[in-house]
Amino acid sequence: MTELISHTLEVPGCVLHYDVREAEGTTEPILLLIGSPMDASGFTALARHFADRTVVTYDPRGSARSTRTDDAAESTPDLHADDLHRLIDAVGGGPVDLFASSGGAVNALALVARHPEQVRTLVAHEPPAAQVLPDREQALAAIADIRRTYDREGLGPAMVKFFAFANHQGEVPADFADRPMQNPADFGLPAEDDGVRGDVMFEQNLMTCTHYEPDFEALRAAPTRIVLGVGAESEGQMARRAGEAIAERLGIKPVIFPSNHGGFLDDALGTPGDPDNFAVTLRETLAG
């Protein structure tokens, strides 16, 4: 595997950490792999399949090694997009090829809307932009309830509600927040509130990411080739439905990727996907 070299980049309000796997002799653009709130470690398995290309991964602000230096409570997609803009400048200015997962896909859409010249191809995989859904009011109400649960009861109960919401198939019913909640202990999560707050997903990104509405006019005008990816096993789930809705608004067909929302993950992080076949589909998609 290509040697990984870590770097830091000071941006307003944060010191970003990013990793470069340099491929000698390649003529392909840099391949940037991003998530949110997932950090660089989530892309280890996928990066192995692109040893013939220079691959860059990073920890978004507030995640893992990327320590915030401001006192802001939340990070918006536009703020993440500015971080990515500065990161691409730091590694050569682009245009890069960009694979973006989940909240990272929302941030990448914001980046392309603002700096399309920096991205040749964007593959946005299951962006959870609930704002674009026909049942947006119910979905956003359920998300707001997850955030209130985190503020009131802590990580375990909020995570249980998040799992139920993320895995729900079909339109979100109006009474979703009132449904009985499973015991956090059944998921190996703490049932008691330890009083700790500041979680990178629940506190910093949940509301801003899901409430973001892409700038469709700017995306349609961008020279960037934009691909929306959705998981073969995610049918009916909010993130896949949002990806399909964005693709429809852009007048394109989504590409089906193997496995689930985290299809590029191996068994080192949570529920494993199918990284080998996921990488094949990504390579074919990037080739156009």
XYZ file of C-alpha atoms in Angstrom:
288
model
C 0.000 0.000 0.000
C 1.154 3.538 -0.780
C 2.833 5.277 2.162
C 0.551 7.591 4.111
C 1.931 11.027 5.051
C -0.037 13.224 7.464
C -0.234 17.012 7.309
C -1.980 19.871 9.084
C -3.702 22.918 7.650
C -4.796 25.944 9.648
C -8.197 27.253 8.583
C -10.434 29.792 10.337
C -11.561 28.212 13.589
C -9.793 24.875 13.210
C -6.594 22.971 12.504
C -7.422 20.347 9.892
C -5.509 17.084 9.692
C -5.258 15.323 6.355
C -3.410 12.354 4.909
C -1.830 11.921 1.481
C -1.107 8.578 -0.169
C 1.141 9.609 -3.050
C 1.149 7.536 -6.239
C 4.205 8.040 -8.424
C 3.838 8.411 -12.157
C 0.069 8.814 -12.225
C -1.568 11.259 -14.618
C -4.974 11.023 -12.923
C -6.279 13.836 -10.723
C -6.020 13.499 -6.962
C -8.825 11.369 -5.536
C -10.268 13.012 -2.416
C -12.327 10.720 -0.144
C -14.461 12.509 2.452
C -17.236 11.952 4.952
C -18.880 13.873 7.763
C -18.756 13.338 10.637
C -16.727 10.288 9.565
C -12.997 10.991 9.684
C -10.140 9.751 7.511
C -9.984 6.351 9.214
C -13.288 5.377 7.611
C -11.710 5.368 4.146
C -8.765 3.075 4.835
C -10.332 0.074 3.102
C -11.465 2.079 0.067
C -8.126 3.851 -0.347
C -6.353 0.480 -0.669
C -8.151 -0.063 -3.965
C -6.750 3.124 -5.503
C -3.009 2.662 -5.029
C -2.544 3.764 -8.647
C -3.829 7.243 -7.758
C -2.819 9.861 -5.209
C -5.490 9.657 -2.522
C -6.225 12.366 0.045
C -8.389 11.841 3.132
C -9.074 14.212 6.011
C -10.748 14.661 9.382
C -13.557 17.258 9.112
C -13.484 20.091 11.647
C -14.305 18.806 15.111
C -13.747 15.155 14.120
C -10.862 13.016 15.391
C -7.594 14.943 14.974
C -9.075 18.170 13.521
C -9.315 20.267 16.643
C -11.536 23.326 16.645
C -9.988 26.594 17.791
C -13.246 28.544 17.884
C -16.219 28.297 20.231
C -18.883 27.759 17.572
C -21.489 25.186 18.518
C -22.239 23.994 14.985
C -20.535 23.476 11.632
C -22.516 24.250 8.483
C -22.105 22.636 5.047
C -20.881 25.988 3.723
C -18.220 26.104 6.450
C -17.121 22.560 5.635
C -17.102 23.530 1.949
C -14.722 26.385 2.707
C -12.456 23.939 4.569
C -12.480 21.642 1.533
C -11.747 24.552 -0.782
C -8.678 25.404 1.301
C -7.648 21.740 1.532
C -7.762 21.331 -2.258
C -5.667 24.474 -2.606
C -3.160 22.999 -0.147
C -2.746 19.781 -2.160
C -2.363 21.510 -5.512
C -5.566 23.355 -6.319
C -7.362 20.680 -8.322
C -9.414 19.875 -10.146
C -9.746 16.719 -8.064
C -12.041 13.740 -8.309
C -14.148 13.635 -5.159
C -15.974 10.740 -3.526
C -18.129 12.012 -0.686
C -20.209 9.957 1.732
C -23.227 10.910 3.841
C -22.761 14.349 5.429
C -19.590 14.652 3.374
C -21.754 14.410 0.253
C -23.839 17.369 1.460
C -20.644 19.345 2.094
C -19.283 18.376 -1.322
C -22.419 19.652 -3.051
C -21.898 22.952 -1.230
C -18.262 22.976 -2.401
C -19.169 22.393 -6.050
C -21.826 25.105 -5.913
C -19.203 27.591 -4.703
C -15.960 26.341 -6.303
C -16.872 24.122 -9.267
C -13.480 24.668 -10.894
C -11.869 22.598 -8.132
C -13.765 19.362 -8.824
C -13.688 17.366 -12.072
C -16.071 14.608 -10.948
C -18.125 14.472 -7.758
C -19.633 11.185 -6.628
C -22.022 12.141 -3.822
C -23.107 8.965 -2.029
C -26.374 9.146 -0.066
C -26.388 12.791 1.099
C -28.904 12.996 4.011
C -30.366 16.328 2.885
C -33.874 15.836 4.309
C -34.862 19.288 3.106
C -35.313 17.951 -0.459
C -37.805 15.215 0.493
C -41.548 15.467 -0.188
C -42.087 14.550 3.493
C -39.514 17.112 4.654
C -41.687 18.453 7.487
C -42.072 15.042 9.138
C -38.411 14.138 8.517
C -37.077 17.396 9.926
C -39.402 17.117 12.939
C -38.006 13.633 13.668
C -34.449 14.959 13.346
C -35.206 17.865 15.687
C -36.526 15.324 18.206
C -33.243 13.385 17.986
C -31.340 16.576 18.754
C -33.635 17.409 21.704
C -33.164 13.878 23.011
C -29.384 14.316 22.855
C -29.569 17.643 24.691
C -31.904 16.242 27.321
C -30.793 12.610 27.779
C -27.348 12.217 26.229
C -25.689 10.036 23.621
C -27.294 6.598 24.130
C -30.976 7.535 23.752
C -30.199 9.935 20.889
C -28.258 7.251 19.024
C -31.120 4.758 19.379
C -33.532 7.286 17.867
C -31.014 8.065 15.149
C -30.689 4.371 14.227
C -34.479 4.024 14.036
C -34.760 7.103 11.829
C -31.842 6.283 9.529
C -33.097 2.723 8.950
C -36.763 3.643 8.531
C -38.080 2.785 5.071
C -40.494 5.061 3.268
C -41.981 8.413 4.152
C -41.565 9.495 7.754
C -44.882 9.405 9.652
C -45.955 12.475 11.598
C -45.888 10.554 14.895
C -42.403 9.113 14.405
C -40.922 10.971 17.399
C -43.661 9.589 19.679
C -43.003 5.940 18.941
C -41.563 3.723 21.706
C -37.784 3.803 21.933
C -35.622 0.701 22.299
C -33.295 0.351 25.258
C -29.841 1.796 24.439
C -28.265 -1.148 26.268
C -29.624 -3.449 23.532
C -27.225 -1.691 21.168
C -24.304 -1.670 23.595
C -24.899 2.027 24.268
C -25.016 3.796 27.641
C -28.547 4.165 28.988
C -27.505 6.661 31.650
C -26.618 10.247 30.813
C -22.978 10.936 31.656
C -23.482 14.669 31.186
C -20.935 14.892 28.381
C -21.933 16.944 25.338
C -20.151 18.207 22.208
C -20.679 15.128 20.025
C -19.488 15.846 16.503
C -22.600 14.402 14.876
C -25.431 15.287 17.222
C -24.266 18.690 18.384
C -22.136 20.010 15.533
C -23.574 18.600 12.287
C -26.966 16.887 12.593
C -29.225 19.902 12.205
C -27.146 21.913 9.736
C -26.469 18.964 7.436
C -30.005 17.613 7.209
C -31.570 21.075 6.865
C -29.257 22.145 4.031
C -30.853 22.637 0.611
C -28.408 22.392 -2.310
C -28.042 25.315 -4.700
C -29.499 23.504 -7.696
C -29.071 26.428 -10.064
C -25.340 26.615 -9.311
C -24.957 22.828 -9.515
C -26.662 22.664 -12.928
C -24.390 25.431 -14.212
C -21.192 23.844 -12.858
C -18.694 22.237 -15.268
C -18.241 19.491 -12.670
C -19.619 16.088 -13.596
C -21.964 15.268 -10.713
C -23.011 11.707 -9.894
C -25.428 10.740 -7.112
C -24.718 7.311 -5.639
C -27.197 5.242 -3.614
C -26.830 1.932 -1.808
C -28.375 -1.256 -3.180
C -29.446 -2.207 0.353
C -30.663 1.276 1.344
C -33.904 1.346 -0.608
C -36.523 3.499 1.109
C -34.119 4.936 3.688
C -33.897 8.702 4.111
C -30.337 9.161 2.830
C -31.011 7.120 -0.314
C -34.329 8.898 -0.896
C -32.572 12.265 -0.570
C -29.894 11.170 -3.037
C -32.570 10.111 -5.500
C -34.451 13.399 -5.027
C -31.300 15.450 -5.681
C -30.519 13.385 -8.783
C -34.037 13.998 -10.080
C -33.706 17.749 -9.491
C -30.435 17.702 -11.460
C -31.961 15.659 -14.269
C -29.667 12.662 -13.830
C -30.084 9.009 -12.846
C -28.480 7.829 -9.601
C -25.834 5.109 -9.713
C -26.492 2.033 -7.585
C -23.513 1.104 -5.398
C -23.104 -2.259 -3.648
C -24.230 -2.732 -0.059
C -25.553 -0.122 2.345
C -25.023 3.486 3.462
C -21.488 2.587 4.525
C -20.838 0.182 1.682
C -17.142 1.132 1.447
C -16.417 0.109 5.054
C -14.651 -3.081 6.073
C -15.237 -4.880 9.372
C -12.893 -2.559 11.286
C -15.605 0.098 11.673
C -19.148 -0.853 12.658
C -21.375 -2.738 10.236
C -19.221 -3.887 7.311
C -20.173 -3.118 3.742
C -18.638 -4.556 0.589
C -15.530 -2.423 -0.002
C -14.085 -4.612 -2.769
C -17.116 -4.385 -5.035
C -17.864 -0.834 -3.916
C -14.408 0.184 -5.168
C -15.068 -1.488 -8.529
C -18.259 0.541 -8.969
C -16.541 3.733 -7.877
C -13.688 3.201 -10.339
C -16.139 2.572 -13.171
C -18.172 5.635 -12.171
C -15.133 7.908 -12.047
C -14.097 6.640 -15.488
C -17.447 7.874 -16.796
